[in-house]
Tab-separated table of C-alpha atoms in Angstrom:
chain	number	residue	atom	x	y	z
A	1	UNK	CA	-26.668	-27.660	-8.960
A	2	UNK	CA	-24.498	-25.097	-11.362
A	3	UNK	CA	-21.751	-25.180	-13.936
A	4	UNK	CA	-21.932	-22.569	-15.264
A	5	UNK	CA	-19.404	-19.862	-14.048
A	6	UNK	CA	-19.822	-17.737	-11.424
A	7	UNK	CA	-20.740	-13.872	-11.542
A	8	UNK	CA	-18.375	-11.963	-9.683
A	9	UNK	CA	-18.909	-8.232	-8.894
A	10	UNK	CA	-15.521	-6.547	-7.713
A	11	UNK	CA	-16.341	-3.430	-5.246
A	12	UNK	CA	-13.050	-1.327	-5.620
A	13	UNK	CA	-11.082	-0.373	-8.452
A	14	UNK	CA	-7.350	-0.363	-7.367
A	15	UNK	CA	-4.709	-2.307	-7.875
A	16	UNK	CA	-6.120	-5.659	-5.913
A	17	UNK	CA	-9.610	-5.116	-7.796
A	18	UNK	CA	-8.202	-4.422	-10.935
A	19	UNK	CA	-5.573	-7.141	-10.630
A	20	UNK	CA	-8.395	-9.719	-9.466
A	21	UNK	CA	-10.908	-8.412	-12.771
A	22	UNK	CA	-7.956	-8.970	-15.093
A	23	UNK	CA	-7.497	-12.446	-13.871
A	24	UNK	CA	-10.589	-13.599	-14.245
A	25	UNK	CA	-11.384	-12.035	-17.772
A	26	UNK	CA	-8.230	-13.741	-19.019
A	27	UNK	CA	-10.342	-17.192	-17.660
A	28	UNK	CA	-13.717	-15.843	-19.344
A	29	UNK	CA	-15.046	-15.668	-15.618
A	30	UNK	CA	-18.062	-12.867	-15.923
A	31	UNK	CA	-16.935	-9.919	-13.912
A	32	UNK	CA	-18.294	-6.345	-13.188
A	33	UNK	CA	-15.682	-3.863	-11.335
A	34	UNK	CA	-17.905	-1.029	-9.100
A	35	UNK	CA	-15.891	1.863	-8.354
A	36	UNK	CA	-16.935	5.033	-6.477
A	37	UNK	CA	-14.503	7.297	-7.941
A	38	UNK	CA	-16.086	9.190	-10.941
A	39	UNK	CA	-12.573	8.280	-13.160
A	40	UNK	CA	-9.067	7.518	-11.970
A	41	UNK	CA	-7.979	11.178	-12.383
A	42	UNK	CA	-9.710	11.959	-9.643
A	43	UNK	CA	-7.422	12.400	-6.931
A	44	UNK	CA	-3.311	11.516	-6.200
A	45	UNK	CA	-2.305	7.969	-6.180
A	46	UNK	CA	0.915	9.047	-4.138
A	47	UNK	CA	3.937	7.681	-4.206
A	48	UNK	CA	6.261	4.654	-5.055
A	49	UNK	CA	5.676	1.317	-4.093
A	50	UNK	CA	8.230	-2.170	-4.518
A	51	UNK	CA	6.746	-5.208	-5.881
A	52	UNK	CA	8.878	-8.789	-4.428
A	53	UNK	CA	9.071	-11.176	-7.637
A	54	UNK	CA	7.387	-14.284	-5.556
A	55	UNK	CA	4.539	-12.323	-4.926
A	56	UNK	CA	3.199	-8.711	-6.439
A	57	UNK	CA	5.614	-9.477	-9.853
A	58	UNK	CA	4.390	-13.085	-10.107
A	59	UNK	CA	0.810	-11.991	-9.714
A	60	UNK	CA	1.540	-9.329	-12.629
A	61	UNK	CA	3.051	-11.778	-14.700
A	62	UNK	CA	0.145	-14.261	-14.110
A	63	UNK	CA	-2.183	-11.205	-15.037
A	64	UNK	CA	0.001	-11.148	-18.123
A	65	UNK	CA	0.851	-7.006	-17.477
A	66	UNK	CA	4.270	-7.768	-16.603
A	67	UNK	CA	6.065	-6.436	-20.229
A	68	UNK	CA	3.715	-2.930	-19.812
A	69	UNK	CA	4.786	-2.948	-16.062
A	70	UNK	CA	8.772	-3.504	-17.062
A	71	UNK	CA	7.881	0.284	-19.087
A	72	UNK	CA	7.240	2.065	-16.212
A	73	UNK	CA	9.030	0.611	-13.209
A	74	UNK	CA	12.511	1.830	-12.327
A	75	UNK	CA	15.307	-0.591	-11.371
A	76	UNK	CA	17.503	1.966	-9.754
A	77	UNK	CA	15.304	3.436	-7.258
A	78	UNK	CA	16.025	1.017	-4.594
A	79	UNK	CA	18.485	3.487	-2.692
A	80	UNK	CA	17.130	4.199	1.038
A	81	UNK	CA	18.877	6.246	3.751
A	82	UNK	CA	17.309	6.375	6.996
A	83	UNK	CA	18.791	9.331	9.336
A	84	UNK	CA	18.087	11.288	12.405
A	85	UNK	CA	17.019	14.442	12.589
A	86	UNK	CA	20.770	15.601	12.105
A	87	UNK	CA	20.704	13.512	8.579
A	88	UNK	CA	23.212	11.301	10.440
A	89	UNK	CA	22.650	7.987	8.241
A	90	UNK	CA	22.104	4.793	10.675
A	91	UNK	CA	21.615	2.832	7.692
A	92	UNK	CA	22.752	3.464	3.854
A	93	UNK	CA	22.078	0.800	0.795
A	94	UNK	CA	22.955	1.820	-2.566
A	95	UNK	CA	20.738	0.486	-5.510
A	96	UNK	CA	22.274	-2.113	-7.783
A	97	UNK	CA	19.867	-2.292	-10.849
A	98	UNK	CA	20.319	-5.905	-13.060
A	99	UNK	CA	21.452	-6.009	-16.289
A	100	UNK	CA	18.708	-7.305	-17.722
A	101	UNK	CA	15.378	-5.074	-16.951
A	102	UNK	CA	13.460	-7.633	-17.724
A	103	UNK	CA	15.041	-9.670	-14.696
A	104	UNK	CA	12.663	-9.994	-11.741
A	105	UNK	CA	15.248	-10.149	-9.223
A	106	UNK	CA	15.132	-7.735	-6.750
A	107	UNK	CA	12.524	-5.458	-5.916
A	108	UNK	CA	11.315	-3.146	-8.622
A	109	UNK	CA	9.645	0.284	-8.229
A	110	UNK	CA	7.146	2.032	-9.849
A	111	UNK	CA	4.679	4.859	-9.368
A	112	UNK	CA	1.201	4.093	-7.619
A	113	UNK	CA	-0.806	6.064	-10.295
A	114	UNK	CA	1.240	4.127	-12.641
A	115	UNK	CA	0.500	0.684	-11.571
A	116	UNK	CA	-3.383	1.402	-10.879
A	117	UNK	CA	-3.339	2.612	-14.711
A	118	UNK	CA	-1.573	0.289	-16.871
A	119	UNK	CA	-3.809	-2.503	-14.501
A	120	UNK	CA	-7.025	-0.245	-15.721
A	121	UNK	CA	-6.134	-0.003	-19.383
A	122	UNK	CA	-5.717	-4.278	-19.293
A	123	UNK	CA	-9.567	-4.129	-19.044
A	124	UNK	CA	-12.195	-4.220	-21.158
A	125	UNK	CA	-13.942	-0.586	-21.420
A	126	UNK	CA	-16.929	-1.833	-20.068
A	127	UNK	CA	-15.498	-3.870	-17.372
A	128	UNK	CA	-15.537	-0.636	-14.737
A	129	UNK	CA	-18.656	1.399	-13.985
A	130	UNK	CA	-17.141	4.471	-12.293
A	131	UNK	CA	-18.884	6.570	-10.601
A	132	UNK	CA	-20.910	3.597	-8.371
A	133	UNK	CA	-20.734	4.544	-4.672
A	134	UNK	CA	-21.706	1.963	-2.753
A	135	UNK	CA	-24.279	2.571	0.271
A	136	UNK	CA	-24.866	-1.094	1.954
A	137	UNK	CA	-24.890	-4.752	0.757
A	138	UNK	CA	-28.469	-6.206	1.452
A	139	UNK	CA	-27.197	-9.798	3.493
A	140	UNK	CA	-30.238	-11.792	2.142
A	141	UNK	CA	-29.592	-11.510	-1.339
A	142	UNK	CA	-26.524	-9.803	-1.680
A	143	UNK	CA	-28.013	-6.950	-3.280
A	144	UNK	CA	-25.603	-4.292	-3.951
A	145	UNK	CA	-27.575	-0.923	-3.214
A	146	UNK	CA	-25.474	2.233	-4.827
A	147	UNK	CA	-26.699	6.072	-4.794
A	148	UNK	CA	-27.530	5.192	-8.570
A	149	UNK	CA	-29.585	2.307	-7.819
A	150	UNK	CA	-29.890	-1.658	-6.859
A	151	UNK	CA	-27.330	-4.418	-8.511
A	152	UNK	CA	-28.460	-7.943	-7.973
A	153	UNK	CA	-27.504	-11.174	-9.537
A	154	UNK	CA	-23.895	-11.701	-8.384
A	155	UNK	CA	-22.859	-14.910	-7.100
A	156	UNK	CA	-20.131	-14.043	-5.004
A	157	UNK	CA	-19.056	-10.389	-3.889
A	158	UNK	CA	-15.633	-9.271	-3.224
A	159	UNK	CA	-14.534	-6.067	-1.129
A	160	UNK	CA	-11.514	-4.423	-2.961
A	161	UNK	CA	-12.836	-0.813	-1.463
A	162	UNK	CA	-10.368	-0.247	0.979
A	163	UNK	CA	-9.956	1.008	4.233
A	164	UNK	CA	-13.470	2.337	5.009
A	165	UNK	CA	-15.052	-0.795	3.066
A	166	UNK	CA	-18.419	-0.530	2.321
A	167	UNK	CA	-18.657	-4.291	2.273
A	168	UNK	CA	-16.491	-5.138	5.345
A	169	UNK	CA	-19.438	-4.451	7.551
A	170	UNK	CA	-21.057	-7.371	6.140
A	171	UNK	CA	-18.887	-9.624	7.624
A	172	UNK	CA	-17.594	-8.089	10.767
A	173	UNK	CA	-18.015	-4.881	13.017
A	174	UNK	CA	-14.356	-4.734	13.335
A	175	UNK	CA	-13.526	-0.734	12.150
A	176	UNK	CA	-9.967	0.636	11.408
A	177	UNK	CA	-7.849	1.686	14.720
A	178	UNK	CA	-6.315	4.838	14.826
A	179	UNK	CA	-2.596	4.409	15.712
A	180	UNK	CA	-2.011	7.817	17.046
A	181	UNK	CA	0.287	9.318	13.927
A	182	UNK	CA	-0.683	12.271	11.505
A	183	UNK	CA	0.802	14.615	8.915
A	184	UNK	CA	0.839	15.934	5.276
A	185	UNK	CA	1.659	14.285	2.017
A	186	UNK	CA	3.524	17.648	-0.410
A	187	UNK	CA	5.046	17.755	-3.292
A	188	UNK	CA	8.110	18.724	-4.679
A	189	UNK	CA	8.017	19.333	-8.246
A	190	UNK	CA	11.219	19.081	-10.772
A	191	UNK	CA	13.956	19.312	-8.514
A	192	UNK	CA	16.127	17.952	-10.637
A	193	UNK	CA	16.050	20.957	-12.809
A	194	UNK	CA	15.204	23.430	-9.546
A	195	UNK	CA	16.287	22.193	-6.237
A	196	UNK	CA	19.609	19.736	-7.243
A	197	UNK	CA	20.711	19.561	-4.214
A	198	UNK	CA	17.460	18.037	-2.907
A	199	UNK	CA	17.682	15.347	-6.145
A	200	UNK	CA	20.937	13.982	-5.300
A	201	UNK	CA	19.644	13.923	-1.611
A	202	UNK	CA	16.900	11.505	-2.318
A	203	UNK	CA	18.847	9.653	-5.328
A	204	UNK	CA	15.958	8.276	-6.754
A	205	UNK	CA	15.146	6.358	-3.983
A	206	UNK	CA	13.965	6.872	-0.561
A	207	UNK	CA	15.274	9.051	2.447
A	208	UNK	CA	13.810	8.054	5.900
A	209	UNK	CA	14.756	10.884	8.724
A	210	UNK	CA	12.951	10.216	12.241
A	211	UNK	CA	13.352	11.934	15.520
A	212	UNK	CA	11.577	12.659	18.490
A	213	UNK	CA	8.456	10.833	17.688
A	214	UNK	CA	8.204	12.791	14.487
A	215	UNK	CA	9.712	11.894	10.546
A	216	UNK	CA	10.451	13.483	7.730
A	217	UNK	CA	10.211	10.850	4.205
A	218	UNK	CA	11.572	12.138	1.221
A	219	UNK	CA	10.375	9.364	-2.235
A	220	UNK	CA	11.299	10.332	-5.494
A	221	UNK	CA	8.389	9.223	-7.935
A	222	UNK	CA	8.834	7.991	-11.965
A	223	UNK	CA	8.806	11.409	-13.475
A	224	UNK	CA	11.553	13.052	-10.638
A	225	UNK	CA	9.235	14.988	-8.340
A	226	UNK	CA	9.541	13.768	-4.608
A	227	UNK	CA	6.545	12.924	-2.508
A	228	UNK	CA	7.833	14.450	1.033
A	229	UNK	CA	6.082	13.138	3.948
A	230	UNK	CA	5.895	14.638	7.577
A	231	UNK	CA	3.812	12.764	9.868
A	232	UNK	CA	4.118	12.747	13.801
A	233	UNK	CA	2.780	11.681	16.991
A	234	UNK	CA	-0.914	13.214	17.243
A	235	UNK	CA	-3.864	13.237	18.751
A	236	UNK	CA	-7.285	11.577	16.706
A	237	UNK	CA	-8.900	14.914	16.163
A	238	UNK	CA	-5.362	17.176	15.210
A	239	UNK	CA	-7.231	18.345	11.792
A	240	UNK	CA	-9.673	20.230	14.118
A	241	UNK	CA	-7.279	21.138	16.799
A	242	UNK	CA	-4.408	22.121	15.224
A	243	UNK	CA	-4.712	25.505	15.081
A	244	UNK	CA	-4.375	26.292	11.705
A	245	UNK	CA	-6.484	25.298	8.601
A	246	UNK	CA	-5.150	22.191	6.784
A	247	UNK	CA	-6.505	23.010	3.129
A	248	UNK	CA	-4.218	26.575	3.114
A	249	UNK	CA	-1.205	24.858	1.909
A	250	UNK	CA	0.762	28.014	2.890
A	251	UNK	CA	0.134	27.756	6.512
A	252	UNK	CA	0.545	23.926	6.628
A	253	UNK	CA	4.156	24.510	5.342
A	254	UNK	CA	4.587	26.903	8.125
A	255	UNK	CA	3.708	24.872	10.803
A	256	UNK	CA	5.475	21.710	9.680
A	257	UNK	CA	8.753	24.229	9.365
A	258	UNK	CA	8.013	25.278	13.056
A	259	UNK	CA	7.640	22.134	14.209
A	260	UNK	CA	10.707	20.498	12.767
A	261	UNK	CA	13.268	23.690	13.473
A	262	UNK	CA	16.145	22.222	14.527
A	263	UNK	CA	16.184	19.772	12.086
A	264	UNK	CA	18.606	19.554	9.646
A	265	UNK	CA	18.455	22.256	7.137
A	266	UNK	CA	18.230	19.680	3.939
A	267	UNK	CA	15.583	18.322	5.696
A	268	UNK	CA	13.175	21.298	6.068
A	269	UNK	CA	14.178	22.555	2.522
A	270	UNK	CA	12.305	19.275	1.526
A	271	UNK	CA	8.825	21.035	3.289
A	272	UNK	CA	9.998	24.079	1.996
A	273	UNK	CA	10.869	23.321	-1.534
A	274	UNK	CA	7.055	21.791	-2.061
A	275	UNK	CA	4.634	23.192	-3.487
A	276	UNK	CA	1.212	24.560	-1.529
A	277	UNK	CA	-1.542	22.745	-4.139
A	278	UNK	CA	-2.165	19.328	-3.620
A	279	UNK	CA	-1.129	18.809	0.182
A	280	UNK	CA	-2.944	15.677	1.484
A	281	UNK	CA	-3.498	15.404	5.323
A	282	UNK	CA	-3.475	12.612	6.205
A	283	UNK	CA	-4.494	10.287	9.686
A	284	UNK	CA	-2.940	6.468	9.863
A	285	UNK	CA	-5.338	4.082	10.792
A	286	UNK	CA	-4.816	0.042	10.807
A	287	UNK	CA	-6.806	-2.761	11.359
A	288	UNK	CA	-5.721	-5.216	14.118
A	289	UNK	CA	-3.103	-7.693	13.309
A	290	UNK	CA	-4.789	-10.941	12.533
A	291	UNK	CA	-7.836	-9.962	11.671
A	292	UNK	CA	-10.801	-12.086	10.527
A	293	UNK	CA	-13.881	-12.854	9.949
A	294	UNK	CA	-16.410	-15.706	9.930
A	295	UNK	CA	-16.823	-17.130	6.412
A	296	UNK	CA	-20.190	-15.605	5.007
A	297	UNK	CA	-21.106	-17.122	1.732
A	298	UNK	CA	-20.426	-15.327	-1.182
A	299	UNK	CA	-18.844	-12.571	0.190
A	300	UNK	CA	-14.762	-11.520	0.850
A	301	UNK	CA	-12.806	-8.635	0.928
A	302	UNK	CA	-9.160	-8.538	-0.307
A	303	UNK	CA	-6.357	-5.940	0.386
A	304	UNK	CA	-6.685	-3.173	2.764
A	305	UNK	CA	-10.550	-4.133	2.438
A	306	UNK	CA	-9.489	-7.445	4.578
A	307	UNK	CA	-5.801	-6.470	6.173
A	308	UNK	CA	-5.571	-2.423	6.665
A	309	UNK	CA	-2.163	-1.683	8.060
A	310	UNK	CA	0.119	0.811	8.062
A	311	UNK	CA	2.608	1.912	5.703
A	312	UNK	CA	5.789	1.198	7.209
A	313	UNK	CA	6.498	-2.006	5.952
A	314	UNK	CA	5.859	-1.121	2.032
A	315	UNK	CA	4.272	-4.094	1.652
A	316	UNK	CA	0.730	-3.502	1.770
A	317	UNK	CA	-0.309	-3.347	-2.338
A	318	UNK	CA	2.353	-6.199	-2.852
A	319	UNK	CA	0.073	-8.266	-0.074
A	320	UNK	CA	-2.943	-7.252	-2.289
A	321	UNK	CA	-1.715	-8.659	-5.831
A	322	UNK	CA	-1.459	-11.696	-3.918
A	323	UNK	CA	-4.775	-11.630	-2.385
A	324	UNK	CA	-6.350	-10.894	-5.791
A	325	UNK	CA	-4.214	-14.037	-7.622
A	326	UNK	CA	-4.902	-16.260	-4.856
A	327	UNK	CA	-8.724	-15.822	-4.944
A	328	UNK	CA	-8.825	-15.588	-8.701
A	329	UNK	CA	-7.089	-19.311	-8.469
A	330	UNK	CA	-9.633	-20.323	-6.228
A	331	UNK	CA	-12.385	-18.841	-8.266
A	332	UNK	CA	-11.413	-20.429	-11.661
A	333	UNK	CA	-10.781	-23.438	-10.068
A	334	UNK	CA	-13.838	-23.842	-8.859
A	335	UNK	CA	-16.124	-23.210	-11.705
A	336	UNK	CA	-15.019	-26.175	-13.239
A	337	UNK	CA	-16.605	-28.051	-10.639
A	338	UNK	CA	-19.885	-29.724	-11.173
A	339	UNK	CA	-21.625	-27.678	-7.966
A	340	UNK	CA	-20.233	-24.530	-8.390
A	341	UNK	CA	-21.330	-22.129	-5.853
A	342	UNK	CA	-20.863	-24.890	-3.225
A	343	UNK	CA	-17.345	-25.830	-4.531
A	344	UNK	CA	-16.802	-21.709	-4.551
A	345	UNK	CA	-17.961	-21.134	-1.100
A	346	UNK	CA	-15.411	-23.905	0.413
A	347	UNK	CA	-12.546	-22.312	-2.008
A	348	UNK	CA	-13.072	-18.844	-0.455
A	349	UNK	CA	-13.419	-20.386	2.908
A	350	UNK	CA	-10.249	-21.690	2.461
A	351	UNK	CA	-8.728	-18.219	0.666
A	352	UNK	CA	-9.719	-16.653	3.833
A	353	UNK	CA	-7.810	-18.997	6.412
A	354	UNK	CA	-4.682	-18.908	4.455
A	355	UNK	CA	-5.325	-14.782	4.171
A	356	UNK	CA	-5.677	-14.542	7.298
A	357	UNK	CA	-2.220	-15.858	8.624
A	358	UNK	CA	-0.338	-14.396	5.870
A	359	UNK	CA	-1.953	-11.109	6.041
A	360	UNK	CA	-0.994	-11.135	9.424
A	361	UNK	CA	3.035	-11.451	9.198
A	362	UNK	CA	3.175	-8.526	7.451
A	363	UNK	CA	0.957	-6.603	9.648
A	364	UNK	CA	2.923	-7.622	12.850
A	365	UNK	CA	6.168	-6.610	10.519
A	366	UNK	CA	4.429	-3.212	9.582
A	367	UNK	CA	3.311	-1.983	12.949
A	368	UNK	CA	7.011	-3.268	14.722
A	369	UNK	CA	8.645	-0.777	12.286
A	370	UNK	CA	6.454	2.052	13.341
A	371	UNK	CA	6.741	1.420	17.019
A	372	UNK	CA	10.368	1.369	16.985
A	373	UNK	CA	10.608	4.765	14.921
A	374	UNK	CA	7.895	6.669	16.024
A	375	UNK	CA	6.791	5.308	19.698
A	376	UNK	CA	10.337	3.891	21.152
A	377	UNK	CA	13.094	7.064	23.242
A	378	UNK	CA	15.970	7.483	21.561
A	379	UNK	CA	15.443	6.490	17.797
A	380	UNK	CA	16.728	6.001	15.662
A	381	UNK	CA	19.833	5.521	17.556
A	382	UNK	CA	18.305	3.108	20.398
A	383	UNK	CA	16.378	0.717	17.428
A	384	UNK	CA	18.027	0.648	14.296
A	385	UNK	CA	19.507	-2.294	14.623
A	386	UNK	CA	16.323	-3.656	15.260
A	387	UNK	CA	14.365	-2.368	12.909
A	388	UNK	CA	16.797	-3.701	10.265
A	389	UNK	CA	16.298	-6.979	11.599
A	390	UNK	CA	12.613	-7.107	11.409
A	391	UNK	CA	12.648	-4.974	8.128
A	392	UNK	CA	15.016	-7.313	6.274
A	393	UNK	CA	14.439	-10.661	8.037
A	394	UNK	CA	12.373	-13.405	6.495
A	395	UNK	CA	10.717	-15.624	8.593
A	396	UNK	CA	11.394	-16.743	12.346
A	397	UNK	CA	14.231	-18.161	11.522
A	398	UNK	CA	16.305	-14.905	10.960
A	399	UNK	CA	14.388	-13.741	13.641
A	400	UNK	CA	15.716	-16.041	15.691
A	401	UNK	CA	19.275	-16.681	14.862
A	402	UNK	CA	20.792	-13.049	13.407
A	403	UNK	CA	22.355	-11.485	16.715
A	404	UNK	CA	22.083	-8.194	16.584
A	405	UNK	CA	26.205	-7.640	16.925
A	406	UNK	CA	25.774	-9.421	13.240
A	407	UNK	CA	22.997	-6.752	12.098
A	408	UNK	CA	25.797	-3.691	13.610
A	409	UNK	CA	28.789	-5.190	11.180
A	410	UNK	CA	25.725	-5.668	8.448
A	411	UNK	CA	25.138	-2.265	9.205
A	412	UNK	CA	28.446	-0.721	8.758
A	413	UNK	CA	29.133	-2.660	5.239
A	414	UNK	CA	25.901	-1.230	3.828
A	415	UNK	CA	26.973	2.160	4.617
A	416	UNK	CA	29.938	1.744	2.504
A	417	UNK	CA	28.577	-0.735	-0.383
């Protein structure tokens, strides 16, 4: 028998961890963040992500971060354009910010680094020990065993450490899928003041440009510098096969100009207007939609941790928040019971089941988007009207009953408006 509350430790310190430790401070729940980096300088957070307002906002607001979130985020950075390899536009939508910035209608966008920080500096100091790489979690005891030492005493452990989770093992031997796509993350660095032309391109917003199995992205971040993405059909071991070395930035420019000639010529100046420091290769990898796990007590994961997917939805860190409110709910909740860690362990049983399905809509919605742009003849002429369907849908419903001749006129009127 135990009232007291619960000791969470929170492996992972991103935005779902972070969220998650905020939440739970706020409701004097004890709570120790572990994060392997050594500080949150250490590498690029990359690029821009949208937050829905009944979901990632609402979890922000609930976190109470929402006024130091409304500083950074940009309403007006909505624009998209997706295009061929031509830059023919199949689809065009024009950002209309609200009046009121402190509206949450819409979908507001801010900077990854920026998000992970102001959700860092909501903490107490003490509440992340950087520099804790975790090795295994013992399953007796739940013994957390770093290269620094052993951390015991926890009542419930929660995986916020991403992709190649160090606690997911615990709980399943389900690994990360490669889904055959590859490329380079580069930056572009103040082109409003050096490369204009490429600034009104991307508009603050997004351009999307795929062809034959292969895209260009072009993101504009907070401060004006535009995270350009190529990525393209490849096999698992390209870094070692490629044929030229993927840390010499000069000759990873080269060979994503050779492989994209032909394209059109805004498009490569994108590649060729970045900079050769700080290119990211990068390999996609997802878990497999609906994936789960048999409940073990006091331990979940949350985020990419639990759901890994891939990033053509732009959904992913907004699923997080809501992982990280949800099981804070069910935490605080729960240590007001008279049995505690017995009330606990049904209230993350029952996190995990309704995880589980919702994890798995946007998964399904994720991985449709990618087939029909990267792995489907003829796009994006032969699936746009497709992909706006499942990309702007909500639910089965609109599944269900928006013809596709009504998704063409859509089209059309959003090229215009």
């Amino acid at each position: 028998m135990s009232s007291s509350p619960p000791k969470v430790a929170i492996v992972g310190g991103g935005p779902a961890g972070c969220t998650l430790a905020r939440l739970l401070i706020r409701a004097s729940i004890p709570v120790t963040v572990f994060e392997g980096e050594a500080s949150i300088n250490v590498r690029p957070q990359g690029g821009t992500l949208a937050l829905k307002s009944d979901s990632g906002i609402k979890a922000l607001q609930e976190a109470g971060v929402y006024e130091e979130f409304t500083k950074h985020a940009s309403y007006d950075g909505e624009f998209l354009m997706v295009t061929d390899k031509k830059l023919k536009p199949y689809l065009k939508l024009k950002s209309k910010p609200p009046q009121d910035k402190h509206s949450i209608h819409g979908k507001p966008v801010i900077d990854r680094g920026q998000l992970r920080q102001l959700l860092v500096e909501s903490l107490p100091p003490d509440a992340i020990r950087w520099g804790c790489r975790l090795r295994h979690i013992d399953p007796n005891d739940l013994s957390l065993h770093f290269d620094h030492g052993v951390e015991r005493g926890f009542d419930l452990v929660v995986g916020a450490d991403g992709a190649w989770s160090k606690v997911r093992p615990l709980l399943t031997d389900v690994k990360p899928d490669y889904v055959g796509l590859g490329g380079f993350d580069l930056l572009v660095a103040k082109p409003e003041e050096r490369y204009p032309e490429l600034h009104k391109l991307v508009n603050r917003g997004t351009v999307f440009a795929f062809s034959d199995g292969k895209a260009i992205f072009g993101q504009q971040k907070g401060d004006g510098s535009i995270i350009v993405s190529a990525y393209g059909a490849r096999d698992q071991g390209w870094k070692d096969t490629c044929g030229y070395p993927i840390d010499n930035g000069a000759e990873v420019k080269k060979a994503i100009e050779k492989d994209v000639a032909g394209w059109a010529e805004p498009l490569v100046d994108l590649v060729h207007a970045a900079g050769e420091e700080d290119i990211i290769p990068r390999s996609i990898y997802t878990l497999p939609v609906g994936h789960r796990w048999e409940h073990h007590p006091g331990t979940t994961l949350i985020g990419d941790a639990a759901h890994l997917m891939t990033p053509y939805a732009g959904k992913g860190t907004d699923a997080a928040l809501v992982d990280a409110m949800n099981l804070a709910h069910t935490i605080i909740k729960n240590s007001k019971e008279e049995d505690t860690l017995d009330a606990l362990d049904a209230g993350v049983k029952e996190f995990e089941q309704d995880m589980f399905v919702r994890a798995a809509v946007v998964q399904e919605h994720s991985n449709t988007n990618m087939d029909l742009m990267f792995f489907t003849p003829g796009a994006p002429f032969t699936t746009i009207h497709k992909w706006v369907r499942n990309a702007f849908g909500r639910g089965w419903l609109v599944k269900v009953f928006l013809p596709l001749w009504f998704v063409r006129l859509v089209l059309r009127l959003c090229f215009w408006f």
